[in-house]
Amino acid sequence: MFKIPHIAPDRLPSVLRLMPKAELHVHIEGTLEPELIFKLAQRNHVSLPYASVEALRAAYQFSDLQSFLDLYYAGASVLLHEQDFFDMAWAYLDKAAADNVVHAEIFFDPQTHTARGVPMETLIKGLHHACQRAHQEFGLSAKLILCFLRHLSEEDAFATLEAALPFRHYFIGVGLDSSELGHPPAKFERVFARCRELGLHVVAHAGEEGPPEYIHQALDLLKAERIDHGVQAVRDPALMQRLAEERVPLTVCPLSNIKLCVFPTLAQHNLKSLLDAGLCVTVNSDDPAYFGGYVNENYVELFAALGLEPRHAYQLAFNSFEASFADAAQKKAWEHGLKAFFERLREQD
Ligand code: ADE
Ligand code: ZN
């Protein structure tokens, strides 16, 4: 077992910010900052029901997932051209690189855009070119995961998959997001089976607001390789045991959970219980433009609220690499880099 050096508590926030990490749960449409929403609205002659950036930001008060999604889909309506998708993704990747994210697996919601008449090619190519440039400029590997909107039908998901197939090489997997309650994973069993046949990785949001049963369905019916959120698993001890034994990663998003009232305060978040139970937990930002912070703010605020220690920092960053869809050699290289980062802290002691 790797021995973590002593780190004085006042140095921990900067260690969290500087350590290399992967981000595995970020919706690119959720990185659209109010300033960029207004800029794109002007560029594309789209009218917004808010008078200013400040007025829009002031509306970011949510009572649950649905109250957020209503605003999130409205914000995405300014995205029309390939350049818009590039600009959105580039703004995120620039911030991620500054947060020492070395690998990002990024969700996108094509149905939000194709339903408004934006061609699949336009959005995928805009996102892809930003990912390509991030690799060239920052050495940050960025991969795309296509998400199906679960409030829509499975038929719509099949049509979306069909439309995306000419661009199959631009994304590594599929996910399931949007309104969870009333839309169980079972609704999408057949389309996920098809995705697996196509060699796509499979993830699903489950147990954010929904019951542990949705996590069981995501594992058993969709064969999800990771569970996005999954924090409701603590309500089911047998499920907790299974997640720990099978080392199914959970991509947890602390600030999101507070903003959407999944937990009343960060101090009451259950991430430490999940870690202590031996689960492969990771820390992520979800929709950072809406929830008050990118991945580093998620780490720093969570650690302060829960009194987490340097060993947790190492474990969470390690988990983020383990849980990624990179190949084994790449994971080893990142894990080696993480150890070297902590070793250098020992030398500075
Ligand atoms: N789409 C964007 N953010 C989401 C979240 N937190 N849960 C479900 N769908 C989402
Ligand atoms: Zn999410």
XYZ file of C-alpha atoms and ligand atoms in Angstrom:
360
model
C 0.000 0.000 0.000
C 1.321 3.432 -0.978
C 2.196 5.549 2.076
C 0.730 9.049 1.831
C 3.052 11.795 3.104
C 2.016 14.090 5.917
C 0.287 17.215 4.582
C -0.552 20.143 6.878
C -4.329 20.820 6.822
C -3.865 24.333 5.414
C -1.988 22.887 2.416
C -4.677 20.345 1.570
C -6.822 22.613 -0.680
C -3.836 23.403 -2.890
C -2.887 19.700 -3.034
C -6.449 18.898 -4.143
C -6.251 21.536 -6.855
C -2.800 20.504 -8.084
C -3.142 16.713 -8.059
C -3.741 15.055 -11.440
C -7.268 13.675 -11.800
C -9.866 12.435 -14.281
C -13.364 13.859 -14.589
C -15.953 11.231 -15.575
C -19.287 12.955 -15.015
C -19.718 16.330 -16.668
C -22.531 17.305 -19.051
C -21.093 19.628 -21.663
C -24.382 21.560 -21.832
C -24.034 22.039 -18.071
C -20.750 23.895 -18.558
C -22.450 26.688 -20.509
C -21.839 29.759 -18.349
C -24.418 32.589 -18.384
C -21.876 34.875 -20.092
C -21.501 32.431 -22.986
C -25.284 31.864 -23.137
C -25.737 35.616 -23.653
C -22.890 35.840 -26.157
C -24.283 32.968 -28.256
C -27.841 34.327 -27.985
C -26.633 37.593 -29.483
C -24.523 35.894 -32.160
C -27.404 33.621 -33.203
C -30.277 36.083 -32.725
C -31.982 33.903 -30.126
C -34.089 35.784 -27.588
C -33.769 34.917 -23.901
C -36.384 35.429 -21.175
C -33.728 37.106 -18.935
C -32.589 40.727 -19.128
C -28.975 40.145 -18.119
C -26.286 37.637 -17.177
C -26.914 38.541 -13.530
C -30.669 37.953 -13.840
C -30.057 34.547 -15.415
C -27.548 33.552 -12.746
C -29.966 34.708 -10.040
C -32.501 32.187 -11.397
C -30.168 29.296 -10.515
C -32.102 28.274 -7.392
C -33.362 24.715 -7.655
C -35.683 22.584 -5.544
C -35.028 19.253 -7.302
C -33.640 17.742 -10.517
C -36.604 18.747 -12.696
C -36.488 22.411 -11.655
C -32.859 22.467 -12.823
C -33.479 20.562 -16.070
C -36.118 23.104 -17.169
C -33.484 25.880 -17.069
C -30.689 23.697 -18.430
C -32.639 22.808 -21.591
C -33.650 26.470 -22.050
C -29.978 27.536 -21.772
C -28.936 25.024 -24.451
C -31.338 26.627 -26.967
C -28.642 29.181 -27.960
C -26.457 26.419 -29.485
C -26.971 26.254 -33.241
C -23.703 26.049 -35.183
C -20.586 23.870 -35.051
C -18.599 26.850 -33.730
C -21.050 27.217 -30.799
C -20.482 23.608 -29.723
C -16.746 24.062 -30.138
C -16.739 27.263 -28.047
C -18.751 25.622 -25.251
C -16.510 22.546 -25.099
C -13.327 24.578 -25.420
C -14.304 26.812 -22.486
C -14.816 23.691 -20.347
C -11.596 21.999 -21.460
C -9.561 25.133 -20.772
C -10.914 25.191 -17.198
C -10.438 21.439 -16.793
C -6.777 21.714 -17.828
C -6.317 24.517 -15.252
C -7.864 22.153 -12.657
C -5.211 19.530 -13.534
C -7.741 17.225 -15.146
C -5.636 14.996 -17.412
C -8.568 12.957 -18.745
C -12.253 13.837 -19.197
C -15.159 11.664 -20.318
C -17.788 14.179 -21.337
C -21.552 13.659 -21.692
C -23.525 15.311 -24.459
C -27.303 15.260 -25.031
C -27.894 15.157 -28.814
C -31.704 15.034 -28.538
C -31.692 18.494 -26.911
C -30.250 19.836 -30.149
C -31.559 17.579 -32.913
C -35.127 18.280 -31.685
C -34.444 21.965 -32.526
C -33.223 21.069 -36.024
C -29.470 21.054 -35.315
C -27.880 18.240 -37.368
C -26.096 15.469 -35.425
C -22.970 16.135 -37.504
C -22.855 19.804 -36.449
C -22.904 19.121 -32.734
C -20.640 16.074 -32.711
C -17.992 17.678 -34.904
C -17.971 20.899 -32.866
C -17.460 18.922 -29.651
C -14.932 16.570 -31.224
C -12.732 19.356 -32.591
C -12.538 20.939 -29.132
C -11.510 17.556 -27.668
C -8.855 17.148 -30.350
C -7.435 20.615 -29.676
C -7.355 20.004 -25.890
C -5.210 16.955 -26.518
C -2.859 18.896 -28.789
C -2.578 21.978 -26.550
C -2.839 20.590 -23.022
C -2.146 16.858 -23.401
C -5.618 16.396 -21.887
C -7.378 13.343 -23.323
C -11.056 14.143 -23.777
C -13.624 11.549 -24.887
C -17.342 11.900 -25.602
C -20.252 9.848 -24.210
C -23.634 10.198 -25.951
C -26.529 10.353 -23.484
C -30.119 9.405 -24.203
C -32.773 11.563 -22.550
C -34.824 9.197 -20.398
C -37.973 11.365 -20.384
C -38.241 10.615 -24.119
C -39.180 7.226 -25.598
C -36.924 4.280 -26.336
C -37.958 4.705 -29.975
C -36.518 8.230 -29.920
C -33.309 6.834 -28.383
C -33.070 4.263 -31.208
C -33.522 7.040 -33.806
C -30.811 9.084 -32.073
C -28.422 6.122 -32.105
C -29.124 5.591 -35.802
C -28.406 9.271 -36.553
C -25.157 9.095 -34.563
C -23.809 5.927 -36.187
C -22.059 7.707 -39.090
C -20.036 9.409 -36.316
C -19.477 6.267 -34.250
C -15.724 6.875 -34.018
C -16.292 10.255 -32.312
C -17.759 8.811 -29.092
C -16.725 5.983 -26.792
C -19.961 5.155 -25.022
C -23.558 5.903 -24.187
C -25.291 7.091 -21.029
C -28.766 7.802 -19.710
C -29.730 11.141 -18.163
C -32.536 13.682 -17.594
C -35.635 13.201 -15.372
C -35.039 10.058 -13.348
C -38.231 9.448 -11.361
C -40.803 7.575 -13.442
C -38.243 6.702 -16.141
C -36.481 3.531 -14.921
C -33.520 2.044 -16.798
C -35.790 -0.876 -17.840
C -37.408 1.483 -20.362
C -34.140 1.463 -22.367
C -33.083 -2.178 -22.126
C -33.226 -2.894 -25.883
C -31.427 0.218 -27.085
C -28.610 -0.374 -24.589
C -28.316 -3.991 -25.764
C -27.819 -2.650 -29.294
C -25.211 -0.160 -28.061
C -23.274 -2.961 -26.369
C -23.360 -4.980 -29.609
C -21.791 -1.956 -31.282
C -18.924 -2.096 -28.785
C -19.904 1.071 -26.948
C -19.217 1.548 -23.259
C -22.335 1.846 -21.118
C -23.043 4.103 -18.141
C -26.310 5.329 -16.635
C -27.532 7.918 -14.148
C -29.235 5.952 -11.384
C -29.936 6.582 -7.725
C -29.567 10.359 -7.917
C -33.170 10.953 -6.814
C -34.446 7.517 -7.821
C -34.569 4.379 -5.659
C -31.863 1.685 -5.305
C -34.027 -0.474 -7.614
C -33.002 1.814 -10.514
C -29.339 1.051 -9.748
C -30.105 -2.688 -9.821
C -31.827 -2.218 -13.186
C -28.925 -0.176 -14.590
C -26.545 -3.021 -13.652
C -28.734 -6.007 -14.528
C -30.663 -4.750 -17.562
C -28.412 -2.124 -19.129
C -25.148 -3.786 -17.965
C -23.861 -0.366 -16.926
C -20.109 -0.321 -16.285
C -20.401 2.751 -14.032
C -23.264 4.333 -12.143
C -23.625 8.099 -12.381
C -24.484 9.503 -8.926
C -25.662 6.278 -7.222
C -25.801 7.978 -3.817
C -29.162 6.346 -2.985
C -27.366 2.955 -2.869
C -26.847 3.428 0.880
C -30.546 2.620 1.335
C -29.881 -0.989 0.202
C -27.156 -2.899 2.128
C -27.108 -5.814 -0.338
C -26.594 -3.390 -3.201
C -23.765 -1.677 -1.304
C -22.075 -5.040 -0.882
C -22.453 -5.806 -4.565
C -21.078 -2.412 -5.654
C -18.076 -2.890 -3.364
C -17.393 -6.506 -4.399
C -17.724 -5.814 -8.127
C -15.957 -2.464 -7.767
C -18.630 -0.733 -9.837
C -17.552 2.922 -9.925
C -19.916 5.671 -8.768
C -19.404 9.100 -10.330
C -20.529 11.274 -7.427
C -21.157 15.019 -7.855
C -21.203 16.678 -4.409
C -22.112 20.287 -5.269
C -24.804 19.074 -7.675
C -26.360 16.994 -4.901
C -26.589 20.063 -2.660
C -27.930 22.402 -5.374
C -30.608 19.835 -6.312
C -31.498 19.172 -2.643
C -30.464 15.503 -2.634
C -28.709 16.308 0.687
C -29.510 19.352 2.832
C -25.840 20.349 3.322
C -22.421 19.190 2.158
C -21.632 18.135 5.740
C -24.495 15.620 5.411
C -23.265 14.187 2.101
C -22.727 10.413 2.211
C -19.558 10.246 0.074
C -17.405 9.272 3.047
C -19.771 6.405 3.961
C -19.571 5.174 0.374
C -15.765 5.314 0.443
C -15.598 3.646 3.865
C -17.812 0.833 2.541
C -15.118 0.115 -0.072
C -16.883 1.510 -3.133
C -14.950 2.948 -6.083
C -16.175 6.516 -5.584
C -15.089 9.434 -7.781
C -15.640 13.211 -7.487
C -17.072 15.153 -10.430
C -18.833 18.418 -11.290
C -21.985 17.331 -13.249
C -23.166 20.782 -14.454
C -20.545 23.185 -13.096
C -21.950 26.372 -14.647
C -25.195 25.804 -12.725
C -23.977 24.283 -9.467
C -21.339 26.748 -8.273
C -18.079 25.048 -9.101
C -15.890 22.950 -11.379
C -14.220 19.738 -10.280
C -11.632 21.364 -8.006
C -14.327 23.290 -6.087
C -16.124 19.976 -5.638
C -13.012 18.455 -4.068
C -12.093 21.464 -1.923
C -15.576 22.159 -0.542
C -16.306 18.475 0.062
C -13.034 17.919 1.944
C -13.675 20.978 4.133
C -17.259 19.944 4.900
C -16.510 16.268 5.646
C -13.058 16.694 7.203
C -11.506 14.342 4.635
C -7.774 13.664 4.707
C -4.864 13.393 2.252
C -5.350 9.611 1.968
C -8.878 10.269 0.680
C -7.484 12.693 -1.901
C -5.117 10.050 -3.215
C -7.856 7.389 -3.205
C -10.383 9.562 -5.040
C -7.894 10.602 -7.734
C -6.726 6.981 -8.063
C -10.359 5.857 -8.399
C -10.965 8.447 -11.132
C -8.262 6.805 -13.259
C -9.312 3.253 -12.379
C -12.942 4.032 -13.280
C -12.094 5.622 -16.637
C -12.471 3.858 -19.978
C -8.804 4.364 -20.867
C -6.685 1.303 -21.637
C -4.688 -0.471 -18.924
C -1.300 0.990 -19.930
C -2.668 4.532 -19.878
C -4.256 3.969 -16.464
C -0.943 2.669 -15.113
C 0.838 5.763 -16.431
C -1.672 8.102 -14.749
C -1.520 6.152 -11.491
C 2.263 6.367 -11.611
C 2.012 10.129 -12.180
C -0.322 10.432 -9.196
C 2.111 8.554 -6.928
C 4.988 10.725 -8.180
C 2.928 13.838 -7.373
C 2.418 12.684 -3.762
C 6.093 11.596 -3.488
C 7.183 15.123 -4.427
C 5.057 16.448 -1.537
C 7.023 14.191 0.812
C 10.279 15.700 -0.446
C 8.954 19.223 0.236
C 8.090 18.249 3.820
N -28.572 16.185 -17.119
C -27.710 17.132 -16.734
N -27.466 17.032 -15.429
C -28.186 15.987 -14.956
C -28.342 15.376 -13.701
N -27.724 15.820 -12.613
N -29.174 14.313 -13.601
C -29.814 13.865 -14.672
N -29.701 14.406 -15.880
C -28.879 15.452 -16.037
Zn -25.272 14.078 -14.463
